[in-house]
Tab-separated table of C-alpha atoms in Angstrom:
chain	number	residue	atom	x	y	z
V	1	MET	CA	-29.124	-142.979	217.848
V	2	ASN	CA	-27.523	-143.566	214.445
V	3	PHE	CA	-29.367	-146.868	214.208
V	4	LEU	CA	-32.720	-145.143	214.798
V	5	PHE	CA	-31.901	-142.446	212.230
V	6	LYS	CA	-30.948	-145.043	209.611
V	7	LYS	CA	-34.097	-147.018	210.360
V	8	ASN	CA	-36.335	-143.950	209.934
V	9	TYR	CA	-34.463	-142.977	206.776
V	10	ASN	CA	-34.873	-146.481	205.295
V	11	THR	CA	-38.574	-146.472	206.200
V	12	LYS	CA	-39.080	-143.125	204.418
V	13	GLU	CA	-37.151	-144.343	201.379
V	14	LYS	CA	-39.275	-147.476	201.177
V	15	SER	CA	-42.485	-145.420	201.397
V	16	ARG	CA	-41.230	-143.084	198.675
V	17	THR	CA	-40.268	-146.025	196.470
V	18	ALA	CA	-43.669	-147.621	197.001
V	19	ALA	CA	-45.436	-144.338	196.172
V	20	ALA	CA	-43.310	-143.942	193.060
V	21	GLY	CA	-44.125	-147.493	192.040
V	22	GLN	CA	-47.856	-146.868	192.451
V	23	SER	CA	-47.580	-143.650	190.436
V	24	SER	CA	-45.664	-145.422	187.663
V	25	ALA	CA	-48.220	-148.232	187.583
V	26	ALA	CA	-51.095	-145.745	187.302
V	27	PHE	CA	-49.171	-143.893	184.592
V	28	ASP	CA	-48.952	-147.042	182.433
V	29	GLU	CA	-52.631	-148.009	182.793
V	30	ASN	CA	-55.480	-147.265	180.398
V	31	VAL	CA	-58.578	-145.203	181.074
V	32	SER	CA	-61.293	-147.237	182.790
V	33	LEU	CA	-65.099	-146.988	182.537
V	34	SER	CA	-65.440	-145.654	186.094
V	35	LEU	CA	-65.010	-141.903	186.446
V	36	ASP	CA	-64.058	-142.225	190.133
V	37	ASP	CA	-61.350	-144.781	189.315
V	38	ASN	CA	-59.870	-142.488	186.653
V	39	ILE	CA	-59.809	-139.541	189.063
V	40	THR	CA	-58.080	-141.737	191.654
V	41	LYS	CA	-55.412	-142.703	189.085
V	42	PHE	CA	-54.668	-139.060	188.323
V	43	HIS	CA	-54.478	-138.265	192.045
V	44	LYS	CA	-51.934	-141.065	192.493
V	45	ILE	CA	-49.822	-139.735	189.650
V	46	PHE	CA	-49.764	-136.077	190.696
V	47	GLY	CA	-50.056	-136.572	194.453
V	48	GLU	CA	-50.557	-133.290	196.308
V	49	ASP	CA	-49.802	-131.051	193.342
V	50	THR	CA	-52.280	-128.192	193.786
V	51	THR	CA	-51.619	-126.761	190.312
V	52	ILE	CA	-53.521	-129.726	188.811
V	53	LYS	CA	-57.175	-128.767	189.099
V	54	PHE	CA	-60.104	-131.245	189.108
V	55	ARG	CA	-63.599	-129.941	188.323
V	56	LYS	CA	-66.523	-132.369	188.599
V	57	PHE	CA	-69.922	-131.502	187.137
V	58	GLN	CA	-73.010	-133.131	185.626
V	59	ASN	CA	-75.739	-132.433	183.147
V	60	GLN	CA	-78.628	-130.517	184.717
V	61	LYS	CA	-81.383	-132.465	182.961
V	62	ASN	CA	-79.760	-135.886	183.272
V	63	PRO	CA	-77.650	-136.146	186.482
V	64	LYS	CA	-76.425	-139.607	185.406
V	65	ILE	CA	-74.122	-137.914	182.891
V	66	ARG	CA	-71.168	-137.184	185.168
V	67	CYS	CA	-67.946	-135.575	183.946
V	68	CYS	CA	-64.673	-134.256	185.265
V	69	ILE	CA	-62.156	-131.942	183.657
V	70	LEU	CA	-58.476	-131.666	184.546
V	71	PHE	CA	-56.234	-128.725	183.732
V	72	VAL	CA	-53.026	-127.057	184.907
V	73	ASP	CA	-53.643	-123.763	186.645
V	74	GLY	CA	-51.893	-120.896	184.870
V	75	MET	CA	-51.567	-122.682	181.516
V	76	ILE	CA	-55.159	-122.474	180.314
V	77	ASP	CA	-57.728	-119.896	179.236
V	78	ASN	CA	-60.525	-119.866	181.851
V	79	ILE	CA	-63.050	-118.425	179.389
V	80	LEU	CA	-62.522	-121.307	176.964
V	81	ILE	CA	-63.100	-123.864	179.737
V	82	ASN	CA	-66.145	-122.177	181.236
V	83	GLU	CA	-67.964	-121.213	178.026
V	84	HIS	CA	-66.828	-123.916	175.586
V	85	ILE	CA	-66.663	-127.025	177.786
V	86	ILE	CA	-68.523	-126.802	181.096
V	87	GLU	CA	-71.481	-124.682	180.001
V	88	PRO	CA	-72.385	-126.665	176.822
V	89	ILE	CA	-72.354	-129.953	178.762
V	90	MET	CA	-74.224	-128.737	181.841
V	91	LEU	CA	-76.974	-126.852	179.985
V	92	ASN	CA	-77.527	-129.251	177.083
V	93	GLN	CA	-81.138	-130.525	177.165
V	94	HIS	CA	-80.773	-133.310	174.601
V	95	LEU	CA	-78.218	-135.624	176.158
V	96	HIS	CA	-79.136	-139.201	177.082
V	97	ASP	CA	-76.970	-141.545	179.107
V	98	LYS	CA	-77.583	-144.377	176.604
V	99	ASP	CA	-76.081	-142.384	173.763
V	100	ASN	CA	-72.487	-142.619	172.630
V	101	LEU	CA	-71.571	-139.678	174.796
V	102	LEU	CA	-67.960	-139.471	173.648
V	103	LYS	CA	-68.909	-139.119	169.984
V	104	THR	CA	-71.790	-136.772	170.809
V	105	PHE	CA	-69.575	-134.494	172.876
V	106	GLU	CA	-66.864	-134.478	170.226
V	107	GLU	CA	-69.140	-133.732	167.271
V	108	LYS	CA	-72.136	-131.822	168.642
V	109	VAL	CA	-71.521	-130.347	172.087
V	110	LEU	CA	-67.969	-129.103	172.648
V	111	PHE	CA	-66.726	-125.856	171.104
V	112	SER	CA	-63.062	-126.677	170.536
V	113	ASN	CA	-60.953	-126.358	167.427
V	114	GLU	CA	-58.785	-129.360	168.373
V	115	VAL	CA	-59.999	-132.561	170.032
V	116	ILE	CA	-57.793	-135.613	170.614
V	117	LYS	CA	-59.277	-138.918	171.804
V	118	SER	CA	-57.145	-141.440	173.678
V	119	ASN	CA	-57.496	-144.256	176.194
V	120	GLN	CA	-53.855	-144.149	177.296
V	121	MET	CA	-52.997	-142.347	180.513
V	122	THR	CA	-49.527	-141.435	179.214
V	123	LYS	CA	-50.994	-139.614	176.223
V	124	LEU	CA	-53.597	-137.773	178.303
V	125	ILE	CA	-51.004	-136.713	180.882
V	126	SER	CA	-48.729	-135.405	178.125
V	127	GLU	CA	-51.622	-133.358	176.720
V	128	LEU	CA	-52.543	-132.108	180.188
V	129	LEU	CA	-49.016	-130.887	180.933
V	130	SER	CA	-48.894	-129.183	177.524
V	131	GLY	CA	-51.712	-126.834	178.554
V	132	ASN	CA	-54.731	-128.710	177.228
V	133	THR	CA	-57.810	-129.708	179.241
V	134	ILE	CA	-58.665	-133.380	179.760
V	135	LEU	CA	-62.356	-134.365	179.806
V	136	LEU	CA	-63.301	-137.659	181.501
V	137	ILE	CA	-66.837	-139.057	181.240
V	138	ASP	CA	-68.399	-141.677	183.498
V	139	GLY	CA	-68.984	-144.879	181.517
V	140	CYS	CA	-66.475	-144.017	178.762
V	141	SER	CA	-63.100	-145.741	178.503
V	142	TYR	CA	-61.611	-142.853	176.551
V	143	GLY	CA	-60.657	-139.339	177.505
V	144	LEU	CA	-60.741	-136.189	175.382
V	145	SER	CA	-57.950	-133.634	175.154
V	146	LEU	CA	-59.315	-130.167	174.345
V	147	SER	CA	-57.198	-127.244	173.195
V	148	THR	CA	-57.428	-124.539	175.886
V	149	LYS	CA	-53.873	-123.171	176.017
V	150	GLY	CA	-53.792	-119.656	177.346
V	151	TRP	CA	-50.565	-118.774	179.165
V	152	PRO	CA	-49.036	-115.300	178.685
V	153	VAL	CA	-46.421	-115.015	175.929
V	154	ARG	CA	-43.814	-112.406	175.054
V	155	SER	CA	-44.744	-110.113	172.192
V	156	ILE	CA	-42.839	-110.190	168.914
V	157	ALA	CA	-39.933	-107.736	168.866
V	158	GLU	CA	-36.635	-107.196	167.095
V	159	PRO	CA	-33.806	-109.326	168.553
V	160	THR	CA	-31.410	-107.086	170.462
V	161	ALA	CA	-28.370	-109.100	169.329
V	162	GLU	CA	-29.301	-109.058	165.617
V	163	LYS	CA	-30.465	-105.563	164.847
V	164	VAL	CA	-30.466	-104.363	161.243
V	165	LEU	CA	-30.376	-100.963	159.551
V	166	SER	CA	-33.065	-102.007	157.070
V	167	GLY	CA	-35.238	-105.061	156.561
V	168	PRO	CA	-37.681	-107.026	158.746
V	169	ARG	CA	-37.628	-106.205	162.452
V	170	GLU	CA	-39.472	-109.186	163.906
V	171	GLY	CA	-37.870	-111.919	165.970
V	172	PHE	CA	-38.786	-115.300	167.359
V	173	THR	CA	-40.400	-115.740	170.774
V	174	GLU	CA	-40.367	-118.580	173.316
V	175	THR	CA	-43.514	-120.216	171.877
V	176	ILE	CA	-42.875	-122.840	169.215
V	177	ILE	CA	-46.247	-122.445	167.477
V	178	VAL	CA	-45.729	-118.700	167.076
V	179	ASN	CA	-42.236	-119.291	165.699
V	180	LEU	CA	-43.450	-121.860	163.173
V	181	SER	CA	-46.218	-119.523	162.053
V	182	MET	CA	-43.634	-116.790	161.433
V	183	ILE	CA	-41.640	-119.168	159.219
V	184	ARG	CA	-44.834	-120.235	157.443
V	185	ARG	CA	-45.667	-116.606	156.694
V	186	LYS	CA	-42.278	-116.206	155.025
V	187	ILE	CA	-42.571	-119.396	152.942
V	188	CYS	CA	-46.162	-119.895	151.804
V	189	SER	CA	-45.580	-123.250	150.137
V	190	PRO	CA	-47.010	-126.726	150.794
V	191	ASP	CA	-43.468	-128.042	150.360
V	192	LEU	CA	-42.489	-126.501	153.703
V	193	LYS	CA	-42.602	-129.434	156.123
V	194	PHE	CA	-42.536	-129.638	159.930
V	195	GLU	CA	-41.622	-132.853	161.755
V	196	PHE	CA	-42.317	-132.878	165.499
V	197	MET	CA	-40.705	-134.871	168.270
V	198	SER	CA	-40.304	-134.636	172.052
V	199	ILE	CA	-36.847	-134.664	173.649
V	200	GLY	CA	-36.095	-134.899	177.366
V	201	LYS	CA	-37.326	-137.586	179.715
V	202	GLN	CA	-38.631	-135.061	182.242
V	203	THR	CA	-39.246	-131.889	180.229
V	204	GLN	CA	-40.690	-133.553	177.086
V	205	THR	CA	-39.615	-130.484	175.117
V	206	LYS	CA	-41.186	-130.168	171.674
V	207	VAL	CA	-38.717	-129.871	168.803
V	208	ALA	CA	-39.708	-129.155	165.194
V	209	LEU	CA	-37.510	-130.128	162.243
V	210	CYS	CA	-38.209	-127.700	159.393
V	211	TYR	CA	-37.233	-128.133	155.747
V	212	ILE	CA	-38.493	-127.588	152.198
V	213	ASP	CA	-39.318	-130.870	150.495
V	214	GLY	CA	-37.532	-131.192	147.165
V	215	ILE	CA	-34.836	-128.646	148.072
V	216	ALA	CA	-33.385	-129.907	151.366
V	217	ASN	CA	-30.607	-132.468	151.211
V	218	GLU	CA	-31.978	-135.901	152.141
V	219	ASN	CA	-28.649	-137.041	153.606
V	220	VAL	CA	-28.657	-134.085	155.991
V	221	LEU	CA	-32.227	-134.853	157.043
V	222	LYS	CA	-31.414	-138.498	157.764
V	223	ASN	CA	-28.315	-137.465	159.699
V	224	ILE	CA	-30.198	-134.964	161.871
V	225	ARG	CA	-33.101	-137.352	162.531
V	226	LYS	CA	-30.639	-140.016	163.647
V	227	ARG	CA	-28.807	-137.668	165.983
V	228	LEU	CA	-31.998	-136.278	167.507
V	229	LYS	CA	-33.351	-139.759	168.175
V	230	SER	CA	-30.099	-140.723	169.904
V	231	ILE	CA	-30.412	-137.907	172.482
V	232	SER	CA	-31.121	-139.277	175.955
V	233	ILE	CA	-31.206	-136.530	178.571
V	234	ASP	CA	-33.510	-135.446	181.394
V	235	GLY	CA	-34.338	-132.029	179.979
V	236	ILE	CA	-33.889	-129.634	177.082
V	237	LEU	CA	-34.246	-125.974	178.123
V	238	ASP	CA	-32.515	-124.224	175.227
V	239	THR	CA	-31.229	-124.908	171.723
V	240	ASN	CA	-27.663	-124.962	173.045
V	241	TYR	CA	-28.476	-128.294	174.742
V	242	VAL	CA	-29.384	-129.771	171.355
V	243	GLU	CA	-26.504	-128.025	169.593
V	244	GLU	CA	-23.874	-129.562	171.877
V	245	LEU	CA	-25.463	-133.012	171.730
V	246	ILE	CA	-25.561	-133.185	167.899
V	247	LYS	CA	-22.371	-131.229	167.177
V	248	ASP	CA	-19.853	-132.798	164.774
V	249	ALA	CA	-16.738	-131.544	166.568
V	250	PRO	CA	-17.755	-131.342	170.257
V	251	ARG	CA	-14.313	-130.148	171.426
V	252	SER	CA	-13.934	-127.440	168.805
V	253	PRO	CA	-14.619	-123.801	169.758
V	254	PHE	CA	-16.162	-123.273	166.303
V	255	LYS	CA	-19.866	-123.920	165.784
V	256	THR	CA	-21.066	-126.520	163.280
V	257	THR	CA	-24.705	-125.379	163.439
V	258	GLY	CA	-25.962	-121.874	162.806
V	259	SER	CA	-28.160	-120.027	165.292
V	260	THR	CA	-30.435	-117.032	164.866
V	261	GLU	CA	-33.492	-115.329	166.354
V	262	ARG	CA	-34.718	-113.911	163.036
V	263	PRO	CA	-37.361	-115.677	160.894
V	264	ASP	CA	-36.099	-114.002	157.703
V	265	ILE	CA	-32.665	-115.614	158.157
V	266	VAL	CA	-34.228	-119.027	158.798
V	267	ALA	CA	-36.382	-118.660	155.680
V	268	ALA	CA	-33.322	-117.725	153.601
V	269	LYS	CA	-31.416	-120.763	154.897
V	270	LEU	CA	-34.339	-123.072	154.131
V	271	LEU	CA	-34.566	-121.730	150.584
V	272	GLU	CA	-30.892	-122.598	150.095
V	273	GLY	CA	-31.524	-126.223	151.078
V	274	ARG	CA	-30.631	-126.169	154.755
V	275	VAL	CA	-32.805	-127.480	157.588
V	276	ALA	CA	-33.863	-125.703	160.794
V	277	LEU	CA	-34.494	-126.910	164.346
V	278	VAL	CA	-37.084	-125.001	166.386
V	279	VAL	CA	-37.137	-125.777	170.123
V	280	ASP	CA	-40.056	-124.837	172.350
V	281	GLY	CA	-39.194	-122.397	175.124
V	282	THR	CA	-36.395	-120.492	173.382
V	283	PRO	CA	-36.275	-117.860	170.617
V	284	VAL	CA	-33.039	-119.257	169.137
V	285	VAL	CA	-33.396	-121.495	166.063
V	286	LEU	CA	-30.638	-123.785	164.778
V	287	THR	CA	-29.783	-124.210	161.083
V	288	ALA	CA	-27.663	-126.918	159.465
V	289	PRO	CA	-25.310	-127.462	157.788
V	290	PHE	CA	-23.184	-124.495	158.847
V	291	PHE	CA	-19.988	-123.287	157.129
V	292	PHE	CA	-17.159	-121.048	158.300
V	293	ILE	CA	-17.983	-118.282	155.788
V	294	GLU	CA	-21.407	-117.816	157.433
V	295	TYR	CA	-19.738	-116.132	160.413
V	296	PHE	CA	-19.020	-113.148	158.156
V	297	GLN	CA	-22.423	-112.997	156.450
V	298	SER	CA	-24.979	-110.569	157.846
V	299	ASN	CA	-28.631	-110.040	156.946
V	300	ASP	CA	-27.744	-106.384	156.292
V	301	ASP	CA	-25.677	-107.610	153.328
V	302	TYR	CA	-28.852	-108.670	151.516
V	303	TYR	CA	-31.012	-105.665	152.431
V	304	THR	CA	-28.590	-103.044	151.063
V	305	ASN	CA	-26.727	-102.492	147.807
V	306	PHE	CA	-24.427	-105.390	146.941
V	307	TYR	CA	-21.388	-103.071	146.878
V	308	VAL	CA	-22.120	-101.995	150.441
V	309	GLY	CA	-22.834	-105.595	151.454
V	310	THR	CA	-19.534	-106.798	150.013
V	311	PHE	CA	-17.595	-103.989	151.715
V	312	GLY	CA	-19.226	-104.780	155.065
V	313	ARG	CA	-18.304	-108.449	154.657
V	314	TRP	CA	-14.678	-107.533	153.942
V	315	LEU	CA	-14.630	-105.345	157.061
V	316	ARG	CA	-15.825	-108.248	159.208
V	317	MET	CA	-13.157	-110.543	157.738
V	318	LEU	CA	-10.495	-107.905	158.347
V	319	GLY	CA	-11.805	-107.400	161.886
V	320	PHE	CA	-11.547	-111.134	162.642
V	321	PHE	CA	-7.986	-111.267	161.295
V	322	THR	CA	-7.071	-108.161	163.290
V	323	THR	CA	-8.531	-109.321	166.606
V	324	LEU	CA	-6.593	-112.595	166.353
V	325	SER	CA	-3.314	-111.393	164.868
V	326	LEU	CA	-2.577	-107.830	166.011
V	327	PRO	CA	-1.385	-108.634	169.594
V	328	ALA	CA	0.782	-111.533	168.385
V	329	ILE	CA	2.291	-109.505	165.535
V	330	TYR	CA	3.081	-106.565	167.836
V	331	LEU	CA	4.655	-108.832	170.460
V	332	ALA	CA	6.750	-110.664	167.839
V	333	LEU	CA	7.990	-107.345	166.402
V	334	VAL	CA	9.016	-105.690	169.689
V	335	THR	CA	10.486	-108.865	171.205
V	336	PHE	CA	12.173	-110.768	168.368
V	337	HIS	CA	12.210	-108.521	165.296
V	338	PRO	CA	12.751	-104.885	166.409
V	339	ASP	CA	14.884	-104.311	163.288
V	340	LEU	CA	11.658	-104.361	161.232
V	341	LEU	CA	10.265	-101.340	163.102
V	342	PRO	CA	10.968	-97.683	162.171
V	343	THR	CA	13.811	-96.199	164.213
V	344	ARG	CA	11.741	-93.294	165.550
V	345	PHE	CA	8.970	-95.647	166.731
V	346	LEU	CA	11.504	-97.985	168.317
V	347	LEU	CA	13.124	-95.106	170.261
V	348	ASN	CA	9.755	-93.846	171.520
V	349	LEU	CA	8.769	-97.390	172.502
V	350	SER	CA	12.024	-97.919	174.408
V	351	GLU	CA	11.529	-94.644	176.246
V	352	SER	CA	7.949	-95.515	177.215
V	353	ARG	CA	9.057	-98.865	178.664
V	354	LEU	CA	11.900	-97.587	180.857
V	355	GLU	CA	9.936	-97.581	184.111
V	356	LEU	CA	7.557	-100.497	183.400
V	357	PRO	CA	7.898	-103.468	185.815
V	358	PHE	CA	6.332	-106.205	183.657
V	359	PRO	CA	7.250	-107.779	180.312
V	360	THR	CA	5.133	-107.019	177.238
V	361	LEU	CA	3.464	-110.473	177.245
V	362	PHE	CA	2.178	-109.992	180.802
V	363	GLU	CA	0.932	-106.476	179.973
V	364	MET	CA	-1.048	-107.700	176.974
V	365	ILE	CA	-2.620	-110.672	178.777
V	366	LEU	CA	-3.528	-108.428	181.723
V	367	LEU	CA	-5.229	-105.892	179.455
V	368	ILE	CA	-7.026	-108.580	177.435
V	369	PHE	CA	-8.580	-110.049	180.578
V	370	SER	CA	-9.382	-106.566	181.915
V	371	PHE	CA	-11.172	-105.688	178.671
V	372	GLU	CA	-13.183	-108.925	178.752
V	373	LEU	CA	-14.110	-108.338	182.407
V	374	ILE	CA	-15.430	-104.871	181.569
V	375	LEU	CA	-17.467	-106.263	178.655
V	376	GLU	CA	-18.853	-109.074	180.795
V	377	GLY	CA	-19.800	-106.679	183.581
V	378	GLY	CA	-21.446	-104.272	181.140
V	379	SER	CA	-23.507	-107.061	179.573
V	380	LYS	CA	-25.054	-108.057	182.937
V	381	VAL	CA	-26.484	-104.661	183.859
V	382	PRO	CA	-29.307	-102.638	182.214
V	383	ASP	CA	-28.550	-101.494	178.667
V	384	ASN	CA	-28.160	-97.766	179.288
V	385	PHE	CA	-26.008	-98.227	182.382
V	386	GLY	CA	-24.034	-101.069	180.769
V	387	GLN	CA	-22.840	-98.945	177.848
V	388	THR	CA	-21.779	-96.163	180.207
V	389	LEU	CA	-20.002	-98.662	182.481
V	390	SER	CA	-18.069	-100.179	179.578
V	391	ILE	CA	-16.939	-96.810	178.194
V	392	LEU	CA	-16.030	-95.237	181.526
V	393	GLY	CA	-14.444	-98.429	182.808
V	394	GLY	CA	-12.217	-98.724	179.752
V	395	LEU	CA	-11.181	-95.057	179.813
V	396	VAL	CA	-10.601	-94.803	183.562
V	397	LEU	CA	-8.810	-98.129	183.973
V	398	GLY	CA	-6.709	-97.622	180.861
V	399	GLN	CA	-5.595	-94.128	181.868
V	400	ALA	CA	-4.971	-95.221	185.458
V	401	ALA	CA	-2.835	-98.169	184.302
V	402	VAL	CA	-0.729	-95.889	182.100
V	403	ASP	CA	-0.304	-93.251	184.841
V	404	ALA	CA	0.684	-95.934	187.364
V	405	LYS	CA	3.403	-97.197	184.957
V	406	LEU	CA	1.831	-100.668	184.790
V	407	VAL	CA	1.399	-100.792	181.001
V	408	SER	CA	2.679	-98.821	178.034
V	409	ILE	CA	0.508	-96.631	175.817
V	410	PRO	CA	1.114	-98.676	172.605
V	411	VAL	CA	-0.093	-101.841	174.365
V	412	VAL	CA	-3.277	-100.080	175.515
V	413	ILE	CA	-3.952	-98.936	171.943
V	414	ILE	CA	-3.296	-102.412	170.506
V	415	ILE	CA	-5.575	-104.208	172.980
V	416	ALA	CA	-8.344	-101.580	172.667
V	417	PHE	CA	-8.325	-101.879	168.878
V	418	THR	CA	-8.255	-105.674	169.196
V	419	GLY	CA	-11.273	-105.640	171.536
V	420	VAL	CA	-13.317	-103.337	169.299
V	421	THR	CA	-12.686	-105.451	166.194
V	422	GLY	CA	-13.606	-108.575	168.162
V	423	ILE	CA	-17.073	-107.160	168.901
V	424	MET	CA	-17.800	-106.959	165.146
V	425	ILE	CA	-18.492	-110.719	165.027
V	426	PRO	CA	-20.092	-111.739	168.355
V	427	HIS	CA	-20.585	-115.373	167.292
V	428	LEU	CA	-16.793	-115.733	166.987
V	429	LYS	CA	-16.084	-114.341	170.451
V	430	SER	CA	-15.112	-117.661	172.086
V	431	PRO	CA	-12.660	-118.899	169.423
V	432	ALA	CA	-11.286	-115.356	169.033
V	433	ILE	CA	-10.354	-115.100	172.727
V	434	LEU	CA	-8.897	-118.622	172.784
V	435	PHE	CA	-6.723	-118.323	169.667
V	436	ARG	CA	-5.728	-114.720	170.383
V	437	ILE	CA	-4.098	-115.783	173.658
V	438	LEU	CA	-2.674	-118.968	172.087
V	439	TRP	CA	-1.051	-117.038	169.219
V	440	LEU	CA	0.213	-114.451	171.698
V	441	ILE	CA	2.000	-117.141	173.733
V	442	LEU	CA	3.460	-118.759	170.600
V	443	ALA	CA	4.716	-115.358	169.373
V	444	SER	CA	6.334	-114.687	172.755
V	445	ILE	CA	8.282	-117.961	172.479
V	446	LEU	CA	9.175	-118.179	168.772
V	447	GLY	CA	8.395	-114.761	167.313
V	448	PHE	CA	6.941	-114.647	163.801
V	449	PRO	CA	7.482	-118.408	163.235
V	450	GLY	CA	5.315	-119.069	166.305
V	451	TYR	CA	2.587	-116.770	164.972
V	452	ILE	CA	2.675	-118.487	161.572
V	453	LEU	CA	2.647	-121.889	163.273
V	454	GLY	CA	-0.511	-120.862	165.140
V	455	MET	CA	-2.183	-119.748	161.901
V	456	ILE	CA	-1.351	-123.031	160.193
V	457	GLY	CA	-2.709	-124.987	163.158
V	458	VAL	CA	-6.031	-123.116	163.041
V	459	MET	CA	-6.319	-123.636	159.265
V	460	ILE	CA	-5.648	-127.370	159.662
V	461	HIS	CA	-8.271	-127.532	162.401
V	462	LEU	CA	-10.863	-125.702	160.267
V	463	CYS	CA	-10.199	-127.961	157.276
V	464	SER	CA	-10.644	-131.076	159.446
V	465	ILE	CA	-14.114	-130.125	160.722
V	466	GLU	CA	-17.324	-131.312	159.081
V	467	SER	CA	-20.884	-130.098	159.451
V	468	PHE	CA	-23.367	-132.950	158.960
V	469	GLY	CA	-21.219	-134.595	156.320
V	470	PHE	CA	-20.024	-131.402	154.573
V	471	PRO	CA	-16.481	-129.996	154.918
V	472	TYR	CA	-16.500	-126.882	157.080
V	473	MET	CA	-14.543	-124.904	154.480
V	474	SER	CA	-16.330	-126.337	151.416
V	475	SER	CA	-17.829	-122.959	150.452
V	476	LEU	CA	-14.287	-121.530	150.163
V	477	SER	CA	-12.668	-124.502	148.419
V	478	THR	CA	-13.996	-123.932	144.910
V	479	SER	CA	-12.912	-121.798	141.987
V	480	PHE	CA	-16.212	-121.811	140.069
V	481	PRO	CA	-17.660	-118.275	139.888
V	482	GLN	CA	-21.248	-119.417	140.472
V	483	LYS	CA	-20.244	-121.135	143.724
V	484	CYS	CA	-18.261	-118.121	145.006
V	485	GLN	CA	-20.991	-115.523	144.548
V	486	ASP	CA	-22.024	-115.431	148.196
V	487	THR	CA	-18.676	-116.018	149.917
V	488	PHE	CA	-16.044	-113.260	149.808
V	489	ILE	CA	-18.398	-111.052	147.820
V	490	ARG	CA	-22.145	-110.557	147.825
V	491	SER	CA	-23.166	-110.774	144.194
V	492	PRO	CA	-26.344	-109.055	142.963
V	493	TRP	CA	-29.449	-111.216	143.008
V	494	TYR	CA	-29.725	-111.380	139.215
V	495	LYS	CA	-26.363	-113.176	139.197
V	496	MET	CA	-27.227	-115.777	141.846
V	497	LYS	CA	-29.403	-118.008	139.673
V	498	LEU	CA	-28.438	-121.300	141.307
V	499	ARG	CA	-28.415	-122.574	144.856
V	500	PRO	CA	-25.070	-123.699	146.327
V	501	SER	CA	-24.354	-127.170	144.972
V	502	TYR	CA	-22.608	-128.276	148.157
V	503	ILE	CA	-25.899	-127.800	150.070
V	504	SER	CA	-28.695	-128.618	147.608
V	505	PRO	CA	-27.464	-130.810	144.749
V	506	TYR	CA	-30.956	-131.859	143.600
V	507	ASN	CA	-32.940	-128.686	142.959
V	508	ARG	CA	-30.345	-126.023	142.253
V	509	LYS	CA	-32.335	-123.578	140.112
V	510	ARG	CA	-33.238	-120.534	142.202
V	511	GLN	CA	-34.512	-118.222	139.458
V	512	ARG	CA	-34.953	-118.271	135.729
V	513	SER	CA	-32.755	-116.233	133.436
V	514	GLN	CA	-33.710	-112.606	132.951
V	515	ILE	CA	-35.108	-111.661	129.554
């Protein structure tokens, strides 16, 4: 019985291998003069795929002019195919089979804003799967790719994760052409360049490298081109695939490429000399190089008064320090250095911990994970219900834990404040959770020396990272006023006359001096 099963299995595998070999052979061939042969080649490649539609037709006056169009159902505009391709060819009264039909169709018959001619099956198949229509003509050894894309797309809306109080409210979509047009509208200059490539053996995902010629750093461009060309993977479905494959420090929790869904942020980065990567199928755009200080910069900083922008930036820095340090500092104080606490507070704390069964370290780790579970659960449900779930879950669980004598009230307050400050910078969520727990464990073992040791370790790690050849902390390692104007403070625009030298060393002048 097993022998028969293995024999049938081997027979099926051989037939599949043979079919795959025939498909690959047809894929590598060129277009032939016979229309029937070309149709047979496409049938071999796509097999029984019913989404690939074949439509044969001929000219009414001259039946010898036979054609066939191929398109992917659901990715095309039916009106464009019917009225701009089939109808002009079928009803044309001036076509002769002895003419150069390919040239005549391309220049005089077809109503299409983009026509690509090719005799390679690989090129025509790529165009077909991109949403274009392929026109094959009997007696012609070339095929035409006609632009007929027409799938439904999401409308432009403000990104939910990057809302602003003032400023532009448009965000990228999942269509690469729409995203590039939004960048082009922001920067109406011929120096804005787009370089296209396809990544992914199976998905053939389009990726656009965007930069401003004369401002972008050439070394960064060469570095990114090299890394993109070295990617060998089956598919790219999101920018995070590319980000992890070209990242400088792949094991670091800190990002070395920026990410945003807002075209105004991408335009601002390009004007500073950075480059952008736009991936088809996702609204997230990558920017490089990326520096640590950019975590604390917000687009609201530039759309409000510079005093308000600077204050908001300081709040985000303070929030990041608080979310990392507050649990470790509290644990070090109550465990190793109670003499540094006020006597009244120490007495109240001792009284509140009389009936608690667990040590302070276990309480804090338990509450940290509980808070993250509530946030994760709230983020996976509809917006209105998610906010209510997060608030009620935190209040109910926190009060229940205190009433059940599982945790103390000061620990609940510390962890709640830590969680709220951590939400201020969502892009730093992963490293914040990791180092918060790490510093907490070090403080529980060594006290304040352990906390300081953890801080030094993080600083050493940050100083060792590079982003496409630039030190990660380079924007903070200078004492020149002109280079510090968009770091800890947001200077007024009339003061920021030069671009950052560590990004764009060639064309630094951003504006002329005011009269």
